[in-house]
PDB file of C-alpha atoms (C1' of nucleotides) in Angstrom:
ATOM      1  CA  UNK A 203     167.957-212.679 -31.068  1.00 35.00           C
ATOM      2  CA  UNK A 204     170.816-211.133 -28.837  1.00 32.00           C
ATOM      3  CA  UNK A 205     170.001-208.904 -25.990  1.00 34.00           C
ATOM      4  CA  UNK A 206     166.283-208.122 -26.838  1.00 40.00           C
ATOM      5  CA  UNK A 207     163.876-209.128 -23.660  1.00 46.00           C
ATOM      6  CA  UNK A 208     162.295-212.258 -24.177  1.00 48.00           C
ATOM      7  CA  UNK A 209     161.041-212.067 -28.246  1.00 52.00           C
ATOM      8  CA  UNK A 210     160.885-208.425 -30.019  1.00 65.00           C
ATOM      9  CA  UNK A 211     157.689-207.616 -28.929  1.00 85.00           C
ATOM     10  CA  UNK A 212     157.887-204.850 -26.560  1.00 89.00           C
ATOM     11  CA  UNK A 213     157.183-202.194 -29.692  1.00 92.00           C
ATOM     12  CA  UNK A 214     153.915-204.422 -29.838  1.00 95.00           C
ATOM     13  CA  UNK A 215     153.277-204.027 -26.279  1.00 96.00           C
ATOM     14  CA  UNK A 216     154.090-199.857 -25.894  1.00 96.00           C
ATOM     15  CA  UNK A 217     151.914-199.366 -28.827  1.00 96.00           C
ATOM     16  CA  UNK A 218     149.235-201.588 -27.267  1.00 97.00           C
ATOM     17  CA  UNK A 219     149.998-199.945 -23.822  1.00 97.00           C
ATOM     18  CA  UNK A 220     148.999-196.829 -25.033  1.00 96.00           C
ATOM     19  CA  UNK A 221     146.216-197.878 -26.455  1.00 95.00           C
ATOM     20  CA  UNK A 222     144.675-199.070 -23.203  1.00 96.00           C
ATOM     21  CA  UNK A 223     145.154-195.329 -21.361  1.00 94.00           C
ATOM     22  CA  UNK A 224     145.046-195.051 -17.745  1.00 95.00           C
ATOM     23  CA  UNK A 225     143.218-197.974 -15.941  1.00 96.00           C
ATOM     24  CA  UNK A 226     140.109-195.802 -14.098  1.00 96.00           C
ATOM     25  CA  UNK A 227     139.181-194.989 -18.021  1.00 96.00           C
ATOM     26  CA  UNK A 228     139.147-198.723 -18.305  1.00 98.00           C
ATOM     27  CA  UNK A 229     136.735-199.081 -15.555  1.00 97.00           C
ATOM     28  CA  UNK A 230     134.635-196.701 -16.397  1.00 97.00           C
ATOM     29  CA  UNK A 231     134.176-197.841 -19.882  1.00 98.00           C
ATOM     30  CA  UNK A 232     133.762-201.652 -18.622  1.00 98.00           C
ATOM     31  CA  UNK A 233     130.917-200.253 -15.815  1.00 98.00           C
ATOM     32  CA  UNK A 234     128.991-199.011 -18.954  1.00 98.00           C
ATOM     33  CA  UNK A 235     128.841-201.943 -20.387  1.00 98.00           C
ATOM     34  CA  UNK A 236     127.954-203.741 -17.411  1.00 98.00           C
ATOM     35  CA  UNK A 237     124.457-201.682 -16.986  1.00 98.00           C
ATOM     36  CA  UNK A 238     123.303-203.271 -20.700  1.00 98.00           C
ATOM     37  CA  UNK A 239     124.733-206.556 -19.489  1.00 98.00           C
ATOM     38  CA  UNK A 240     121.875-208.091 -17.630  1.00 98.00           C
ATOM     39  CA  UNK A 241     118.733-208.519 -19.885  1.00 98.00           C
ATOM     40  CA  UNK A 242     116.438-207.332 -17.057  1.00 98.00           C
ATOM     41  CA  UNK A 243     118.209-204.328 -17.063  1.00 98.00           C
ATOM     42  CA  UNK A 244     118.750-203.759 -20.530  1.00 98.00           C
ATOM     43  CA  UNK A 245     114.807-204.542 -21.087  1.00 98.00           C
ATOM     44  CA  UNK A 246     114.021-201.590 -18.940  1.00 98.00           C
ATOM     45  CA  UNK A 247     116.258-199.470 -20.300  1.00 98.00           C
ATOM     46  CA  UNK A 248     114.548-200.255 -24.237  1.00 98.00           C
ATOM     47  CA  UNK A 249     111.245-199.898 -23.009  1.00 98.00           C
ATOM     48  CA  UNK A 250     112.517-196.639 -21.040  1.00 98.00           C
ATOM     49  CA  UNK A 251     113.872-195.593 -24.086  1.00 98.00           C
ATOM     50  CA  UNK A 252     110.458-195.663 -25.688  1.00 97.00           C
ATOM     51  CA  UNK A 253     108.028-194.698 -23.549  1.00 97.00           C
ATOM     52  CA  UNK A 254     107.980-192.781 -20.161  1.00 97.00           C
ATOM     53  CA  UNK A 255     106.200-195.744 -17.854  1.00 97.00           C
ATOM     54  CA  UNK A 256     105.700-196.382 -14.016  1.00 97.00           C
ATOM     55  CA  UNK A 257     106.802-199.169 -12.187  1.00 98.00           C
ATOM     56  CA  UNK A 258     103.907-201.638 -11.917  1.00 96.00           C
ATOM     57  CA  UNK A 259     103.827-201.171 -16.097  1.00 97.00           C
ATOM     58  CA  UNK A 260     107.384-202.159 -16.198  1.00 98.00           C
ATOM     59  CA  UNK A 261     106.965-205.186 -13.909  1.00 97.00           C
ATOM     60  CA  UNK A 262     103.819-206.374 -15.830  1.00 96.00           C
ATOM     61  CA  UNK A 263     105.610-205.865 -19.184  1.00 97.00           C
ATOM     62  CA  UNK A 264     108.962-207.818 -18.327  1.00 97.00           C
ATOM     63  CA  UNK A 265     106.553-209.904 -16.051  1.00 96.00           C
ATOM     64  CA  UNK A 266     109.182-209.343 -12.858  1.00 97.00           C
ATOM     65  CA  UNK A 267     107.908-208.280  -9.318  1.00 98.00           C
ATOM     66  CA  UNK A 268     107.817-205.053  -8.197  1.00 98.00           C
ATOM     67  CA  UNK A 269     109.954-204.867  -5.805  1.00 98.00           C
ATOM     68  CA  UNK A 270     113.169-206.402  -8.290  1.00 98.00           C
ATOM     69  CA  UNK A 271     112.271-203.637 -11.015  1.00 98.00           C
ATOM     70  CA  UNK A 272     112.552-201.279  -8.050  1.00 98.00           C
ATOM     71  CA  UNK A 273     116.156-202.689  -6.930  1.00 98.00           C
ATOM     72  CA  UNK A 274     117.262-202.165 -10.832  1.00 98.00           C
ATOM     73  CA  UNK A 275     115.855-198.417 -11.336  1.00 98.00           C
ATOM     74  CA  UNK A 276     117.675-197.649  -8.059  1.00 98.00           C
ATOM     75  CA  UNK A 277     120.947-198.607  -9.772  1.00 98.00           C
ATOM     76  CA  UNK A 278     119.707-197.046 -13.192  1.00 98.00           C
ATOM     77  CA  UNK A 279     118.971-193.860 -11.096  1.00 98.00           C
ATOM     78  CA  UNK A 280     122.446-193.660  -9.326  1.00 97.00           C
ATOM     79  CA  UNK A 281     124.129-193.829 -12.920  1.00 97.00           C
ATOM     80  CA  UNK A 282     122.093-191.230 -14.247  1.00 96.00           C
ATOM     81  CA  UNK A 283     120.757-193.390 -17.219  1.00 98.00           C
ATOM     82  CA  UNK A 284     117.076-192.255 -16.050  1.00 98.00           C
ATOM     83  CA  UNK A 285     115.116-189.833 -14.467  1.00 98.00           C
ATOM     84  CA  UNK A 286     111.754-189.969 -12.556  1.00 98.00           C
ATOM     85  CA  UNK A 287     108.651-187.644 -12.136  1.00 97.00           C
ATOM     86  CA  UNK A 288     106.263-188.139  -9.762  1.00 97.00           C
ATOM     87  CA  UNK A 289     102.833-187.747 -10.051  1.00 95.00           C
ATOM     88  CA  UNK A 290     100.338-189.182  -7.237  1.00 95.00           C
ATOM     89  CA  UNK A 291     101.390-192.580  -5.609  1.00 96.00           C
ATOM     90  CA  UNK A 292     102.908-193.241  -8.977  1.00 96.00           C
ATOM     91  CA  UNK A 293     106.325-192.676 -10.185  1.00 98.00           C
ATOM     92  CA  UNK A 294     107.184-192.192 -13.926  1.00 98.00           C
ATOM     93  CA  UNK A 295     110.777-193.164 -15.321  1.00 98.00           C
ATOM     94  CA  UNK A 296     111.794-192.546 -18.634  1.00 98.00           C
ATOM     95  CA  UNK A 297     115.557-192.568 -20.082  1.00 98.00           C
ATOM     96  CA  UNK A 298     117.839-189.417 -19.599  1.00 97.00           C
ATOM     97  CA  UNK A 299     120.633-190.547 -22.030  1.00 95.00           C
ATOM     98  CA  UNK A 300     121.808-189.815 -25.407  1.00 91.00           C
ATOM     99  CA  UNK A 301     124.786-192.291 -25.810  1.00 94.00           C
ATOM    100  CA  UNK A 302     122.797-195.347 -24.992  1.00 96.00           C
ATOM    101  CA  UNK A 303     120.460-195.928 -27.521  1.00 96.00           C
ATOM    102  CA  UNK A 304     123.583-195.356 -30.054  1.00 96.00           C
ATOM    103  CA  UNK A 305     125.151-197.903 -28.137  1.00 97.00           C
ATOM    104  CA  UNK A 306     122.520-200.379 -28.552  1.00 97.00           C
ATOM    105  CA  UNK A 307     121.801-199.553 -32.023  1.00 96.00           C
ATOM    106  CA  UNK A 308     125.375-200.859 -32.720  1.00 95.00           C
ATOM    107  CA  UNK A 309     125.698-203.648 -30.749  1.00 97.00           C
ATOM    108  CA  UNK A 310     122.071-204.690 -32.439  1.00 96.00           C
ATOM    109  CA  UNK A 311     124.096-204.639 -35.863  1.00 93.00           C
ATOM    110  CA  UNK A 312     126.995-206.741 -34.283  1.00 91.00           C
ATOM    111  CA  UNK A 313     124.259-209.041 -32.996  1.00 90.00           C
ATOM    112  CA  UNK A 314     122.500-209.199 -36.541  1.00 88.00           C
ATOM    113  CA  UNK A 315     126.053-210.413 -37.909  1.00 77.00           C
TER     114      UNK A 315
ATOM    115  CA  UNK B1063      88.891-193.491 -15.658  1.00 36.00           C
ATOM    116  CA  UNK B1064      85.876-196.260 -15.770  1.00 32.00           C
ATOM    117  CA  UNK B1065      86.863-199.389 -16.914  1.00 33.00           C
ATOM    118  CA  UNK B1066      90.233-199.347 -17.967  1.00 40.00           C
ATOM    119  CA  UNK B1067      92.747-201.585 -16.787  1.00 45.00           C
ATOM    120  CA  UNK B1068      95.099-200.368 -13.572  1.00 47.00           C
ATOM    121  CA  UNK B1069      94.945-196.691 -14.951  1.00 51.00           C
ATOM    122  CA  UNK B1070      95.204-195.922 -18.913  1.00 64.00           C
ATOM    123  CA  UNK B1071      98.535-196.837 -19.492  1.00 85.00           C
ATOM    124  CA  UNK B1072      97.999-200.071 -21.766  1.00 89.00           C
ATOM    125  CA  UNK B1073      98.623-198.143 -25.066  1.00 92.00           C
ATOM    126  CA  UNK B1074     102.501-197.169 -23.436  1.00 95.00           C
ATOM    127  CA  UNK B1075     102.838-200.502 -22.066  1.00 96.00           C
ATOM    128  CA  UNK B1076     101.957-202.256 -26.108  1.00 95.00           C
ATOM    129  CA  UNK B1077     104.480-199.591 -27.565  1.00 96.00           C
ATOM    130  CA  UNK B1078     107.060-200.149 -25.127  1.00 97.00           C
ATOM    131  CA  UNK B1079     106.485-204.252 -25.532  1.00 97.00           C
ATOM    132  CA  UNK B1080     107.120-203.406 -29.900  1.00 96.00           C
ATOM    133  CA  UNK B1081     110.251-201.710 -28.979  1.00 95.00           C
ATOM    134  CA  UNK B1082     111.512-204.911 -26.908  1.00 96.00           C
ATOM    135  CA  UNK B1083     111.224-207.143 -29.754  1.00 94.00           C
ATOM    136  CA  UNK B1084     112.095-210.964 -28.947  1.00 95.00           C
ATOM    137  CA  UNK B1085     113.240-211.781 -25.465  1.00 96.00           C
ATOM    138  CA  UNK B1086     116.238-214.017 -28.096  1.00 96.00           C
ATOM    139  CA  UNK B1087     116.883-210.768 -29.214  1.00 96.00           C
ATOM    140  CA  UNK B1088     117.350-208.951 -26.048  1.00 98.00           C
ATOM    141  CA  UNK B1089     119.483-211.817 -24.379  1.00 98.00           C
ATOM    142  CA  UNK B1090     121.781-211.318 -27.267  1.00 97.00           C
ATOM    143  CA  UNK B1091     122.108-207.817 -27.151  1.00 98.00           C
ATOM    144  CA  UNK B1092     123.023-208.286 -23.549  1.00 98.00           C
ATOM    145  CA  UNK B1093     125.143-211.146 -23.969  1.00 98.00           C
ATOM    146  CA  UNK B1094     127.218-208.866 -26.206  1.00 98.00           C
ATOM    147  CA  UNK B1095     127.649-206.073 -23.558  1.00 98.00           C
ATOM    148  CA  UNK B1096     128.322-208.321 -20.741  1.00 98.00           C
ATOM    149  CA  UNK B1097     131.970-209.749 -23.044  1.00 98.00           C
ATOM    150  CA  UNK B1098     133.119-205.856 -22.590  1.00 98.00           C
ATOM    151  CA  UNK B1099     131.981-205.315 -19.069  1.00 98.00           C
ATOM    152  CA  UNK B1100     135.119-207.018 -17.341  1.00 98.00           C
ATOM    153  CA  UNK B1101     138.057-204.809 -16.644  1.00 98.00           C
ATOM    154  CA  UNK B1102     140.506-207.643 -17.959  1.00 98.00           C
ATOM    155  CA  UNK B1103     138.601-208.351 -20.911  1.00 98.00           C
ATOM    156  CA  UNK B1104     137.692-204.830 -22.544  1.00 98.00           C
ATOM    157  CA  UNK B1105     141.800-204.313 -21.966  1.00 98.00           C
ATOM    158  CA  UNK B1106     142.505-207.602 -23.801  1.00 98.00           C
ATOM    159  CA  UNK B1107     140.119-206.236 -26.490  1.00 98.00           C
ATOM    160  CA  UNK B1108     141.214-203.277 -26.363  1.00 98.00           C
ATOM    161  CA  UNK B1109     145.016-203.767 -26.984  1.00 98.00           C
ATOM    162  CA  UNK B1110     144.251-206.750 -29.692  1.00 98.00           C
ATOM    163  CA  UNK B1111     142.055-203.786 -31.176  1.00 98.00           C
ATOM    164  CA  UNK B1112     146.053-202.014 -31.689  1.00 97.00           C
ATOM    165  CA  UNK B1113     148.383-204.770 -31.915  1.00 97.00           C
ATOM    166  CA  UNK B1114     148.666-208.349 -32.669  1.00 97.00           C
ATOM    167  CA  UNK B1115     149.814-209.913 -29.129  1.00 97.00           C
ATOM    168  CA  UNK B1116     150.916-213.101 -28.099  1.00 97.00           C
ATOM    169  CA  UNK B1117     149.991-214.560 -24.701  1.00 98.00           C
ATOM    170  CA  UNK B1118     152.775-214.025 -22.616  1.00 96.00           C
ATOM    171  CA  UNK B1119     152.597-210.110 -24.076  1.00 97.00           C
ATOM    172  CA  UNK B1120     149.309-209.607 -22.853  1.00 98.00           C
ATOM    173  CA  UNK B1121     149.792-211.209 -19.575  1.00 97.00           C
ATOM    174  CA  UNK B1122     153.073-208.926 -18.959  1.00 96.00           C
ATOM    175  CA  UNK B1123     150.537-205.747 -20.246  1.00 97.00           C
ATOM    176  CA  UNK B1124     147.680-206.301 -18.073  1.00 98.00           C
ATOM    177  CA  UNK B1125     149.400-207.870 -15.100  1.00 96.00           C
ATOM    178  CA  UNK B1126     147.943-210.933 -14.523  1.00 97.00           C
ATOM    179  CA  UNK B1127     148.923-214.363 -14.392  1.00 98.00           C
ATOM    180  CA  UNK B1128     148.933-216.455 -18.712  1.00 98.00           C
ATOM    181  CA  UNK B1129     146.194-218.761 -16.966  1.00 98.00           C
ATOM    182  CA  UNK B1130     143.323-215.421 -16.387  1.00 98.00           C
ATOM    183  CA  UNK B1131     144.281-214.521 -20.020  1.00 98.00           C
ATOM    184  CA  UNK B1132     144.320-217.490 -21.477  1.00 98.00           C
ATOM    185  CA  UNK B1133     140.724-218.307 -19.750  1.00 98.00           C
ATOM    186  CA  UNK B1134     139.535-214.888 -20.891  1.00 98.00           C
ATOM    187  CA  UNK B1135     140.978-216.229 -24.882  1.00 98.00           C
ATOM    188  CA  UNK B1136     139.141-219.180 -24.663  1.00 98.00           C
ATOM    189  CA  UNK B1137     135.598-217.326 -24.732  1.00 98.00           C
ATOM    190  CA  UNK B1138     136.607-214.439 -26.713  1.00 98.00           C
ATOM    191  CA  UNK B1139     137.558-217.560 -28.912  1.00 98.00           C
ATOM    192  CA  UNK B1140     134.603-218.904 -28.056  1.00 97.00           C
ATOM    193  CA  UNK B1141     132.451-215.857 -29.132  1.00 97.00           C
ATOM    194  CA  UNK B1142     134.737-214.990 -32.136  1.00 96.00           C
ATOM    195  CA  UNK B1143     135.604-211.601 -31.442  1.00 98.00           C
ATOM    196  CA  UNK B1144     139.323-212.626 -31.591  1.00 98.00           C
ATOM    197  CA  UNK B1145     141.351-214.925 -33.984  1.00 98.00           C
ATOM    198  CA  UNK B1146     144.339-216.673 -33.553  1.00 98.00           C
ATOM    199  CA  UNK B1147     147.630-217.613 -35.338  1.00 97.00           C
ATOM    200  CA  UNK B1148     150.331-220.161 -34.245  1.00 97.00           C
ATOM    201  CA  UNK B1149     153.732-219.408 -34.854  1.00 95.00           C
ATOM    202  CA  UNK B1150     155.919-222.256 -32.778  1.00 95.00           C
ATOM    203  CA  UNK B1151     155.485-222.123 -29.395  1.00 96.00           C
ATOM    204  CA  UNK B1152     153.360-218.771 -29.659  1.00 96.00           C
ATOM    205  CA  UNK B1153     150.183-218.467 -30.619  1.00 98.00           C
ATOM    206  CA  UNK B1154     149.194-214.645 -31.581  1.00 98.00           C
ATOM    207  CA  UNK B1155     146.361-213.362 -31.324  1.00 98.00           C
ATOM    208  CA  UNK B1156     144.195-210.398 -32.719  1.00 98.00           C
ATOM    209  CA  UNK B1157     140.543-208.554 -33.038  1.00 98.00           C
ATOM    210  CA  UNK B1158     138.328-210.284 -35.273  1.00 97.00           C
ATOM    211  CA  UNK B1159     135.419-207.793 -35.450  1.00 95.00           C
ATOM    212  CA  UNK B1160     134.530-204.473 -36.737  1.00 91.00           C
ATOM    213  CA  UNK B1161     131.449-203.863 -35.098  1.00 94.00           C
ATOM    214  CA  UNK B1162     133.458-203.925 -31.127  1.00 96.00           C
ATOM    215  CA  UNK B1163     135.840-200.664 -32.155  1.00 96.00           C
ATOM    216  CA  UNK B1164     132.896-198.315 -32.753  1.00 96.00           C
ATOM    217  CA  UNK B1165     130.852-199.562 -29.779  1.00 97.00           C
ATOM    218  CA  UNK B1166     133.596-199.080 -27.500  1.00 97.00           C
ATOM    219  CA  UNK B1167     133.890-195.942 -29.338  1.00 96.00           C
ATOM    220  CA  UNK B1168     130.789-194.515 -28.818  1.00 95.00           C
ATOM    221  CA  UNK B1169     131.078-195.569 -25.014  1.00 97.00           C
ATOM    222  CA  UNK B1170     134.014-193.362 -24.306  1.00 96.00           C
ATOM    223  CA  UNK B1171     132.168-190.687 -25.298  1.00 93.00           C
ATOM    224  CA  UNK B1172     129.571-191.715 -23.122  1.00 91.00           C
ATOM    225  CA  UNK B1173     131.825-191.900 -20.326  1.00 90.00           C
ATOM    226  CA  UNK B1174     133.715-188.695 -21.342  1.00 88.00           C
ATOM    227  CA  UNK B1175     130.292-187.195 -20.402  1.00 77.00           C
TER     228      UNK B1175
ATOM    229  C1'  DT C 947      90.971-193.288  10.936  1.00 95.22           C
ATOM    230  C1'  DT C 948      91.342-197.222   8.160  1.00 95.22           C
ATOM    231  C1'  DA C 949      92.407-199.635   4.029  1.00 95.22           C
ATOM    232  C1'  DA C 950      94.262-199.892  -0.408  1.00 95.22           C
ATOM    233  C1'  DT C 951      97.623-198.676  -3.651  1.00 95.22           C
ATOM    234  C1'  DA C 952     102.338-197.684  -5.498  1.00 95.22           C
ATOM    235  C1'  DC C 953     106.745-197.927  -4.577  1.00 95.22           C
ATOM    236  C1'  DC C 954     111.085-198.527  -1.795  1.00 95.22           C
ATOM    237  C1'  DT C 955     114.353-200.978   1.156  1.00 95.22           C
ATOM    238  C1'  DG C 956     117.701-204.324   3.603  1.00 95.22           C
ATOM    239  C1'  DA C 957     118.766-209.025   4.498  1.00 95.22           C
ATOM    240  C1'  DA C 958     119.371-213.448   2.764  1.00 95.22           C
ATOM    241  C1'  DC C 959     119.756-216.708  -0.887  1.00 95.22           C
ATOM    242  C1'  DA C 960     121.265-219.281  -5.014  1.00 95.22           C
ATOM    243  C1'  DA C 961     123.681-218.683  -9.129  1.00 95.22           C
ATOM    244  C1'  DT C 962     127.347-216.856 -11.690  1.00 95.22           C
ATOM    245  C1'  DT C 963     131.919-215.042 -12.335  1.00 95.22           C
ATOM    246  C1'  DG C 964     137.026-214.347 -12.610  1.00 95.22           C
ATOM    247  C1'  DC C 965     140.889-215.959 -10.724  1.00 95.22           C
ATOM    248  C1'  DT C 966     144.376-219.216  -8.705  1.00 95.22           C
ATOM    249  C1'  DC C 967     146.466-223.514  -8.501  1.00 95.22           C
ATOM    250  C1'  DA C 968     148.278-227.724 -10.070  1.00 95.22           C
ATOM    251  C1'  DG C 969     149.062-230.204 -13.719  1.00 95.22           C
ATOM    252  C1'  DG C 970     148.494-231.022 -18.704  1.00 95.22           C
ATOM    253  C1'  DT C 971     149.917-230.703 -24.054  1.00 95.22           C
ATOM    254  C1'  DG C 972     152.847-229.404 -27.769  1.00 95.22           C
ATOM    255  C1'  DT C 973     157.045-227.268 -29.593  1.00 95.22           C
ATOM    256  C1'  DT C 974     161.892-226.160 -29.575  1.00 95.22           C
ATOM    257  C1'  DA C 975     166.752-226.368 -28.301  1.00 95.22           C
ATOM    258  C1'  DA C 976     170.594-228.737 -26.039  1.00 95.22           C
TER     259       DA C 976
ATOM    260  C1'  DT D 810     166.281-237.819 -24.407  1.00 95.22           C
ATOM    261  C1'  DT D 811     165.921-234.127 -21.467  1.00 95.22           C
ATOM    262  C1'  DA D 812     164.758-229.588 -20.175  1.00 95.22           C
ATOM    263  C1'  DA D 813     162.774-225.246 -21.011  1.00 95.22           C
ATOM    264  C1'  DC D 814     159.251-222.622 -22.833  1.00 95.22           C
ATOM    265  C1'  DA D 815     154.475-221.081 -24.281  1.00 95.22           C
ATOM    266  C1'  DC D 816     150.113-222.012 -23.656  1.00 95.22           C
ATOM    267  C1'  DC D 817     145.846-224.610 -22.221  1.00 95.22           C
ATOM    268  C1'  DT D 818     142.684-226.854 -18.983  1.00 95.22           C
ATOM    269  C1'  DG D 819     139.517-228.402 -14.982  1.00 95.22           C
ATOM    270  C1'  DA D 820     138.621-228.028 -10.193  1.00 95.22           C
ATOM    271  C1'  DG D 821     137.949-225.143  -6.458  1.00 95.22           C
ATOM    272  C1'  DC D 822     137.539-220.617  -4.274  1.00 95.22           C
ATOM    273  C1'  DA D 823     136.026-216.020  -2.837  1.00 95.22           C
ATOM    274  C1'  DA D 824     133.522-212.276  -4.505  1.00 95.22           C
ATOM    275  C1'  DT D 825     129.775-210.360  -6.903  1.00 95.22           C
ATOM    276  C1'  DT D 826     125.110-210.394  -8.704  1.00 95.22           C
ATOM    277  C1'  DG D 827     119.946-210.546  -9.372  1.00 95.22           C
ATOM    278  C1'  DT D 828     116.120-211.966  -7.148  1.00 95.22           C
ATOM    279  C1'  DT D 829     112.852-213.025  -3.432  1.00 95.22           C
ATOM    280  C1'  DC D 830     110.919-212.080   0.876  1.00 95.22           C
ATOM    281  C1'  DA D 831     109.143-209.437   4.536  1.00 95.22           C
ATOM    282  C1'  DG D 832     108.284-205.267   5.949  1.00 95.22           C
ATOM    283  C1'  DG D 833     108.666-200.221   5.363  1.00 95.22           C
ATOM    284  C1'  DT D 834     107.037-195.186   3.658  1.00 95.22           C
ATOM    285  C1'  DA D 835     103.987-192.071   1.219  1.00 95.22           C
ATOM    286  C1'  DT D 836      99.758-190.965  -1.025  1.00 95.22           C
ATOM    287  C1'  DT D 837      94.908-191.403  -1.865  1.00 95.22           C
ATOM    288  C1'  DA D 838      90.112-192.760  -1.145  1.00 95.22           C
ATOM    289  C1'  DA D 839      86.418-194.423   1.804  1.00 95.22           C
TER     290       DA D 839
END
DNA sequence: TTAATACCTGAACAATTGCTCAGGTGTTAA
DNA sequence: TTAACACCTGAGCAATTGTTCAGGTATTAA
């Protein structure tokens, strides 16, 4: 009632407010999420998170050309989430992340329900 | 060498198909990230995560017109992460899952670096 | 050198996505 | 009843995305 704005939420809405923090955090945390959002991706990064493997075994294993594995370990690569050695004509990726597989480990339990 | 397939990497390549498990599985798993990997949604989740909000509360927090929030409802609805509760004209909403807090937990830290 | 292999790249494409817009429903107060 | 409010909805849109395609580089073997 009276001269409160609109209903007496606003306590609601500071508290919540805070709870988002600055918007680039936001981001940041949303763009994590993004790289596990596309199966093709996230495949790669499981199998990467296995075993160390080249690209022509992770195109035969996801059965995907070349050259759209390629696009996706470019991307992987600019985020850090793996690193490559290179041995001959062949390259070898494997994961360089910690926080990932915990992150997939939970969201396999929310998945599991 | 000799008559191996490609070059010796088949035992790598059966490993790394284990750890993939079901392509149902994976889709899934990916599914889940992809609900967190929007800006607008991870802040809707994020604040309902803190504070029971109405519409109108979260559109004022987040800036954006009811419509993009109440779009964005619908399939967190949809994929019952939130609940709902419908008090007049208001309908307030609120997390309905345990399992989103610690992920998004364990992805700051990821981007805290 | 030539050919084959392994991988990378940019352009172009179809598909998907998040939002806006206009209009809808349901509830409340005058 | 009328108007205001709170929210929902489908259609349409611009922007983004993942892939294919064609061609490129680098390395190795013949």
């Amino acid at each position: 009632m009276s001269n409160n704005w609109h209903h007496n939420h606003q306590e609601a809405i500071r508290s919540a407010r805070k709870a988002l923090g600055n918007n680039e955090r936001v981001v940041s945390l949303s763009e994590t999420f993004k790289v596990l959002s596309d199966p093709t991706r996230l495949k790669i990064v499981l199998a990467l998170a296995k075993e160390e493997l080249c690209v022509f075994d992770i195109a035969k294993l996801l059965e995907v050309t070349e050259s759209a594995i390629s696009h996706q370990l470019r991307l992987l690569k600019t985020l850090r989430l793996v690193k490559y050695r290179k041995d001959g004509k062949m390259v070898f990726y494997s994961l360089d992340d910690e926080h990932i597989e915990d992150l997939i480990r939970i969201a396999s339990r929310h998945v599991a329900e």
